[in-house]
Short mmCIF file of C-alpha atoms and ligand atoms in Angstrom, two decimals:
data_model
loop_
_atom_site.label_atom_id
_atom_site.label_comp_id
_atom_site.label_asym_id
_atom_site.label_seq_id
_atom_site.Cartn_x
_atom_site.Cartn_y
_atom_site.Cartn_z
CA MET A 1 0.71 -5.78 44.55
CA PRO A 2 3.58 -4.98 42.96
CA ALA A 3 4.87 -1.50 44.00
CA PHE A 4 6.45 -0.41 41.01
CA TYR A 5 7.50 -2.44 38.25
CA CYS A 6 6.40 -5.74 35.90
CA TYR A 7 8.16 -8.56 38.18
CA GLU A 8 9.02 -12.65 38.36
CA ASN A 9 6.56 -14.98 40.21
CA GLU A 10 5.93 -18.63 39.75
CA TYR A 11 4.48 -17.59 36.55
CA GLY A 12 6.84 -15.82 34.55
CA ILE A 13 6.74 -11.90 34.62
CA PHE A 14 3.57 -10.40 36.16
CA MET A 15 2.85 -7.73 33.84
CA ILE A 16 0.57 -5.78 36.03
CA HIS A 17 1.63 -3.11 37.77
CA PRO A 18 -0.15 0.18 38.89
CA LEU A 19 0.19 3.56 37.11
CA THR A 20 0.67 6.80 38.65
CA LEU A 21 -1.47 9.23 36.51
CA THR A 22 -1.61 13.51 36.35
CA LEU A 23 -3.64 13.22 38.27
CA ASP A 24 -3.62 14.14 43.04
CA ASP A 25 -3.14 10.93 44.26
CA GLN A 26 -4.97 12.48 47.71
CA LEU A 27 -8.13 13.02 45.14
CA LEU A 28 -8.03 8.91 44.32
CA ARG A 29 -7.92 8.14 47.06
CA ASP A 30 -10.76 10.29 48.14
CA ARG A 31 -12.83 8.75 45.38
CA ASN A 32 -12.03 4.98 46.10
CA ILE A 33 -10.22 4.70 42.69
CA SER A 34 -7.15 2.29 41.54
CA VAL A 35 -5.55 1.94 38.42
CA CYS A 36 -3.54 -1.03 37.22
CA ILE A 37 -2.19 -1.55 33.96
CA TYR A 38 -1.44 -4.75 32.05
CA ARG A 39 1.41 -4.48 30.12
CA GLY A 40 0.68 -5.89 26.86
CA ASP A 41 3.75 -4.17 24.80
CA LEU A 42 5.95 -6.54 27.21
CA GLU A 43 4.54 -9.32 25.27
CA TYR A 44 6.40 -10.67 22.21
CA ALA A 45 8.92 -8.69 20.76
CA ASP A 46 7.36 -9.55 17.19
CA ALA A 47 4.18 -8.63 17.15
CA PRO A 48 3.34 -7.09 21.10
CA GLY A 49 0.15 -5.93 22.41
CA ASN A 50 -2.47 -7.00 21.36
CA LYS A 51 -1.08 -8.33 17.94
CA TRP A 52 0.77 -11.75 18.53
CA HIS A 53 -3.44 -12.52 19.65
CA LYS A 54 -5.91 -11.31 16.53
CA LEU A 55 -2.74 -13.52 14.15
CA ARG A 56 -2.47 -16.53 15.88
CA PHE A 57 -4.75 -18.20 14.96
CA ASN A 58 -4.62 -16.88 11.30
CA LEU A 59 -0.96 -17.84 11.07
CA ALA A 60 -2.25 -21.09 12.73
CA ALA A 61 -4.92 -21.63 9.81
CA ALA A 62 -2.88 -20.46 6.97
CA LYS A 63 -0.40 -22.61 8.01
CA ALA A 64 -2.99 -26.07 8.43
CA GLN A 65 -4.56 -24.58 4.89
CA GLY A 66 -0.42 -25.15 3.51
CA ALA A 67 -0.84 -21.54 2.01
CA LYS A 68 2.70 -20.21 0.99
CA HIS A 69 1.79 -16.18 1.49
CA LEU A 70 0.11 -14.42 3.94
CA ILE A 71 -1.87 -11.69 2.44
CA SER A 72 -3.35 -8.41 4.46
CA PHE A 73 -3.72 -4.46 4.43
CA GLY A 74 -3.05 -1.60 6.96
CA GLY A 75 -1.26 2.00 6.08
CA PRO A 76 2.69 2.93 5.60
CA PHE A 77 2.83 3.05 9.75
CA SER A 78 0.23 0.28 10.56
CA ASN A 79 1.24 -2.18 13.44
CA HIS A 80 -0.94 -5.20 12.54
CA LEU A 81 1.62 -5.06 8.89
CA HIS A 82 4.47 -5.11 11.08
CA ALA A 83 3.71 -7.75 12.93
CA LEU A 84 2.76 -9.81 10.58
CA ALA A 85 5.82 -10.01 8.84
CA ASN A 86 7.61 -10.93 11.58
CA THR A 87 5.33 -13.76 12.17
CA ALA A 88 4.96 -14.90 9.36
CA GLN A 89 8.13 -14.81 8.13
CA GLN A 90 8.93 -17.04 11.29
CA GLU A 91 7.03 -19.81 9.61
CA GLY A 92 8.17 -19.95 7.36
CA MET A 93 5.00 -17.71 4.63
CA ILE A 94 5.85 -14.49 2.76
CA PRO A 95 3.60 -11.63 4.07
CA VAL A 96 2.44 -9.46 1.72
CA ALA A 97 0.92 -6.18 2.73
CA ILE A 98 -2.00 -4.04 -0.02
CA VAL A 99 -0.48 -0.68 1.43
CA ARG A 100 -3.04 1.36 1.61
CA GLY A 101 -1.99 5.13 -0.91
CA GLU A 102 0.72 6.22 -2.85
CA LEU A 103 4.35 3.87 -1.38
CA GLN A 104 6.69 6.97 -0.98
CA PRO A 105 10.51 6.62 -2.87
CA GLN A 106 11.11 6.76 0.05
CA LEU A 107 9.49 3.64 2.13
CA THR A 108 8.65 4.25 6.08
CA PRO A 109 10.45 2.50 8.28
CA THR A 110 7.38 -0.01 9.37
CA LEU A 111 7.63 -0.48 5.19
CA ARG A 112 11.43 -0.97 5.23
CA ASP A 113 10.95 -3.77 7.93
CA PHE A 114 8.15 -4.95 5.81
CA VAL A 115 10.70 -5.69 3.01
CA ALA A 116 13.23 -6.98 5.39
CA ALA A 117 10.83 -9.61 6.52
CA GLY A 118 11.09 -10.96 2.98
CA GLY A 119 7.81 -9.26 2.40
CA ILE A 120 5.78 -8.16 -0.67
CA LEU A 121 4.27 -4.33 -1.13
CA TRP A 122 1.46 -3.95 -2.86
CA PRO A 123 0.31 0.03 -3.04
CA SER A 124 -3.57 -0.22 -3.10
CA LYS A 125 -4.88 3.31 -5.18
CA ARG A 126 -7.96 4.65 -1.75
CA VAL A 127 -10.90 4.16 -3.68
CA ASP A 128 -9.65 0.30 -4.25
CA TYR A 129 -8.21 0.05 -0.15
CA ARG A 130 -11.25 0.87 0.78
CA ALA A 131 -13.28 -1.57 -0.84
CA GLY A 132 -11.22 -4.08 0.46
CA MET A 133 -11.57 -8.11 -0.59
CA GLU A 134 -14.77 -6.39 -2.74
CA SER A 135 -12.13 -4.45 -5.04
CA ASP A 136 -10.83 -5.34 -8.73
CA PHE A 137 -7.76 -4.85 -7.54
CA VAL A 138 -7.44 -8.04 -4.92
CA SER A 139 -8.98 -9.95 -7.74
CA SER A 140 -6.48 -10.11 -10.14
CA LEU A 141 -3.83 -10.19 -6.57
CA LYS A 142 -5.43 -13.86 -6.14
CA GLY A 143 -4.57 -14.86 -9.84
CA TYR A 144 -0.23 -13.82 -8.61
CA TYR A 145 -1.33 -15.68 -5.00
CA PRO A 146 -3.56 -19.14 -5.35
CA ASP A 147 -2.18 -20.49 -2.78
CA ALA A 148 -2.55 -17.26 0.05
CA PHE A 149 -3.64 -16.84 3.18
CA TRP A 150 -6.32 -13.60 3.54
CA VAL A 151 -6.11 -11.57 7.23
CA PRO A 152 -8.20 -8.17 6.76
CA GLU A 153 -7.07 -4.43 7.88
CA GLY A 154 -6.14 -5.00 11.48
CA GLY A 155 -6.45 -8.69 12.18
CA SER A 156 -9.90 -8.28 12.28
CA ASN A 157 -11.75 -11.48 12.32
CA SER A 158 -13.42 -14.18 13.74
CA LEU A 159 -9.67 -15.54 14.15
CA GLY A 160 -8.68 -12.63 15.97
CA VAL A 161 -11.09 -11.94 18.13
CA LYS A 162 -10.45 -15.74 19.48
CA GLY A 163 -7.06 -15.28 19.56
CA CYS A 164 -8.45 -12.46 22.23
CA TYR A 165 -10.55 -14.25 23.98
CA TYR A 166 -7.71 -16.92 25.09
CA TRP A 167 -6.32 -13.84 25.70
CA ALA A 168 -8.52 -12.89 28.60
CA ASN A 169 -8.09 -15.87 29.76
CA ALA A 170 -3.79 -15.32 30.23
CA ILE A 171 -4.70 -11.63 31.90
CA LYS A 172 -7.63 -12.76 34.54
CA GLN A 173 -4.77 -15.10 35.86
CA GLN A 174 -2.43 -12.40 35.85
CA ALA A 175 -5.50 -9.73 37.59
CA ASP A 176 -6.73 -12.36 40.01
CA GLU A 177 -3.13 -12.52 41.61
CA ILE A 178 -4.04 -8.87 43.13
CA GLY A 179 -7.66 -9.17 43.38
CA SER A 180 -10.81 -8.46 41.52
CA PHE A 181 -10.99 -4.90 38.54
CA ASP A 182 -14.60 -4.20 38.41
CA THR A 183 -13.45 -2.63 35.33
CA TRP A 184 -10.85 -3.05 32.28
CA LEU A 185 -10.34 -0.34 29.51
CA VAL A 186 -9.03 -1.49 25.89
CA SER A 187 -8.43 1.44 23.04
CA ALA A 188 -10.40 0.15 20.34
CA GLY A 189 -9.07 0.66 16.09
CA THR A 190 -11.00 -2.29 14.61
CA GLY A 191 -12.98 -3.48 17.64
CA ALA A 192 -11.55 -7.28 17.40
CA THR A 193 -9.34 -6.90 20.70
CA SER A 194 -12.92 -5.88 22.77
CA ALA A 195 -15.19 -8.23 21.06
CA GLY A 196 -12.71 -11.18 22.21
CA PHE A 197 -12.37 -9.77 25.90
CA LEU A 198 -16.46 -9.10 25.20
CA ALA A 199 -17.40 -12.75 23.82
CA ASN A 200 -14.84 -14.15 27.36
CA ASP A 201 -17.25 -14.79 30.18
CA ASN A 202 -13.93 -14.05 32.51
CA VAL A 203 -13.49 -9.98 31.92
CA PRO A 204 -15.92 -7.61 34.89
CA ASN A 205 -17.12 -4.43 33.11
CA MET A 206 -15.26 -2.78 30.13
CA LEU A 207 -14.78 0.56 28.69
CA VAL A 208 -14.12 0.86 25.31
CA PHE A 209 -12.01 3.88 23.96
CA PRO A 210 -12.05 4.26 19.98
CA ALA A 211 -9.29 5.74 18.42
CA LEU A 212 -11.30 6.63 15.56
CA LYS A 213 -13.81 9.33 14.92
CA GLY A 214 -17.42 8.33 15.04
CA GLY A 215 -16.32 5.24 17.40
CA GLU A 216 -19.27 4.93 18.82
CA ALA A 217 -20.95 3.04 15.47
CA LEU A 218 -17.98 0.50 16.40
CA LEU A 219 -20.99 -0.93 19.26
CA SER A 220 -22.22 -2.89 16.88
CA ASP A 221 -19.37 -4.82 15.31
CA ILE A 222 -18.19 -5.18 18.50
CA HIS A 223 -20.77 -7.26 19.64
CA SER A 224 -21.75 -9.30 15.73
CA LEU A 225 -18.07 -9.74 16.13
CA ALA A 226 -18.69 -11.40 19.42
CA LEU A 227 -21.85 -13.47 19.43
CA GLN A 228 -19.90 -14.62 17.22
CA GLN A 229 -17.63 -16.14 18.79
CA ASN A 230 -19.19 -16.61 22.35
CA PRO A 231 -23.27 -16.77 21.39
CA ASP A 232 -23.90 -15.94 24.72
CA SER A 233 -21.99 -12.77 25.56
CA HIS A 234 -23.42 -10.84 28.07
CA LEU A 235 -23.21 -7.82 25.94
CA GLN A 236 -24.23 -5.45 28.42
CA ARG A 237 -20.82 -5.45 29.77
CA LEU A 238 -19.76 -3.12 27.38
CA SER A 239 -19.49 0.89 27.03
CA ILE A 240 -18.20 2.41 24.49
CA VAL A 241 -16.51 6.17 25.67
CA GLY A 242 -15.78 7.70 22.04
CA GLU A 243 -14.56 11.59 22.98
CA TYR A 244 -11.30 10.29 23.02
CA HIS A 245 -10.08 10.93 19.14
CA HIS A 246 -8.14 13.39 19.13
CA GLY A 247 -9.11 14.66 16.15
CA GLY A 248 -8.75 11.40 14.44
CA TYR A 249 -6.72 7.86 13.31
CA ALA A 250 -3.29 9.05 13.98
CA ARG A 251 -3.78 12.72 14.70
CA LEU A 252 -1.66 13.47 17.87
CA PRO A 253 -1.93 17.53 18.93
CA SER A 254 0.62 19.41 21.79
CA GLU A 255 -1.81 18.66 24.07
CA LEU A 256 -1.51 14.46 23.80
CA LYS A 257 1.68 15.25 22.85
CA ASP A 258 2.62 16.86 26.30
CA TYR A 259 -0.42 14.55 28.63
CA ILE A 260 2.35 11.58 26.86
CA GLU A 261 5.25 12.54 28.13
CA GLN A 262 4.35 14.01 31.38
CA LEU A 263 3.13 10.53 31.96
CA HIS A 264 5.99 9.56 30.57
CA GLN A 265 8.07 11.49 33.70
CA LEU A 266 5.76 9.72 36.14
CA ASN A 267 6.09 6.30 35.04
CA PRO A 268 9.66 6.13 33.38
CA HIS A 269 9.20 2.72 33.17
CA LEU A 270 6.19 3.02 30.69
CA ARG A 271 5.45 4.16 26.93
CA LEU A 272 2.01 4.81 25.81
CA ASP A 273 1.97 4.34 22.04
CA PRO A 274 0.54 7.63 20.03
CA VAL A 275 -1.64 6.50 18.25
CA TYR A 276 -3.62 4.19 20.60
CA THR A 277 -3.10 4.05 24.15
CA ALA A 278 -2.17 6.88 24.97
CA LYS A 279 -5.49 8.27 23.76
CA LEU A 280 -6.55 5.74 26.00
CA VAL A 281 -5.10 7.18 29.26
CA TYR A 282 -5.57 9.90 28.31
CA GLY A 283 -9.72 9.33 27.87
CA VAL A 284 -9.38 7.82 31.69
CA GLU A 285 -8.09 11.07 33.55
CA GLN A 286 -10.73 13.19 31.68
CA GLU A 287 -13.09 10.34 32.73
CA ILE A 288 -12.30 10.52 36.52
CA ARG A 289 -11.77 14.57 36.43
CA LYS A 290 -15.22 14.16 35.52
CA GLY A 291 -16.38 11.99 38.15
CA LYS A 292 -17.11 9.03 36.78
CA LEU A 293 -15.39 5.42 37.39
CA THR A 294 -15.67 6.24 41.42
CA ASN A 295 -15.28 3.23 43.74
CA GLN A 296 -13.17 1.70 41.22
CA LYS A 297 -10.56 -1.07 40.57
CA LEU A 298 -9.57 0.15 37.39
CA LEU A 299 -6.89 -2.31 35.14
CA LEU A 300 -6.26 -0.25 31.97
CA ILE A 301 -4.92 -2.96 28.42
CA HIS A 302 -1.32 -1.69 27.00
CA THR A 303 -1.66 -2.43 22.66
CA GLY A 304 1.68 -2.04 21.68
CA GLY A 305 1.98 0.04 18.97
CA LEU A 306 5.31 1.23 20.23
CA GLN A 307 7.35 0.92 16.49
CA GLY A 308 4.27 3.40 15.27
CA TRP A 309 5.84 6.22 17.04
CA ARG A 310 8.29 5.92 14.19
CA GLY A 311 5.76 7.88 12.04
CA TYR A 312 5.79 11.17 14.09
CA GLN A 313 10.25 11.88 13.43
C1 PLP B 1 -1.50 -1.11 19.36
C2 PLP B 1 -2.82 -0.95 18.88
N1 PLP B 1 -3.73 -0.64 20.07
C3 PLP B 1 -5.44 -1.08 19.32
C4 PLP B 1 -5.97 -1.54 18.84
C5 PLP B 1 -7.06 -1.99 18.05
O1 PLP B 1 -7.45 -2.40 18.27
P1 PLP B 1 -8.77 -3.68 18.02
O2 PLP B 1 -8.72 -3.11 15.99
O3 PLP B 1 -8.84 -5.30 18.12
O4 PLP B 1 -10.09 -2.31 17.96
C6 PLP B 1 -4.64 -2.02 16.92
C7 PLP B 1 -5.22 -2.08 16.16
O5 PLP B 1 -5.06 -3.42 15.72
C8 PLP B 1 -3.22 -1.33 17.66
O6 PLP B 1 -2.21 -1.16 16.77
#
């Protein structure tokens, strides 16, 4: 078991290490709880965390179809759009983004990177953005890009779920070297990552922490995405813990900001992102404080997203 940081072994870089929480160690020992984190943020610099896994089969399908453009949706700080631009460019496709809301004269760092990767931006009125593929706006863009491959917001289609299904195998292989974890804990936006994990029988029980308000409603989406990937998915293994959204998507109240800083002091080699993983780790601590998760070995999944900090300067 690595005492401090990821190390290299015969399989490559070992990505799991213990996580020091702000809770008293003695309390964790008394409750027989151990906490480790899988460092997805250290995978694939161009598409870290869950990003590469949600995109890889989409990229393969786009290439197989001979698509010249890879089009998707996202906000001005979207981790998904950022990863899509990097990976599309490497595969010789032109990335195209439908961006939520008006474009500001000064592009965000995320969108600047998108353009630097050869990408094209289309601002979209919020009403059109909400309508997604059904909007007239998208219909007209289909005329401009007849050869395009379309990826939904967040990379959350069956190909994205499939990528996360296989990602779970890679995580499990490393986890097995340490012993058996009782529960995997993961943050959610669309729920595609959780669905891929849930579809994979190698994954034990799961607790999902939505970054958005009303995230409990994700349960049925996650179930149906998981069942598409594996009709025999054991759905009861997954529960949603919906109360740690901190006011909603992209909200960073001072309580959460302070927590992120405290956790960084305790784990100097680890950075959490403000939108997803910070809420996950904070939520796990709160659940333990409430007396939950006793007698469990917990594996938190770091799903990346660190480029998103640029929205909080
Ligand atoms: C860093 C990060 N973590 C977690 C998620 C949530 O993933 P999903 O939308 O698959 O639930 C996202 C969104 O894609 C993300 O960018």
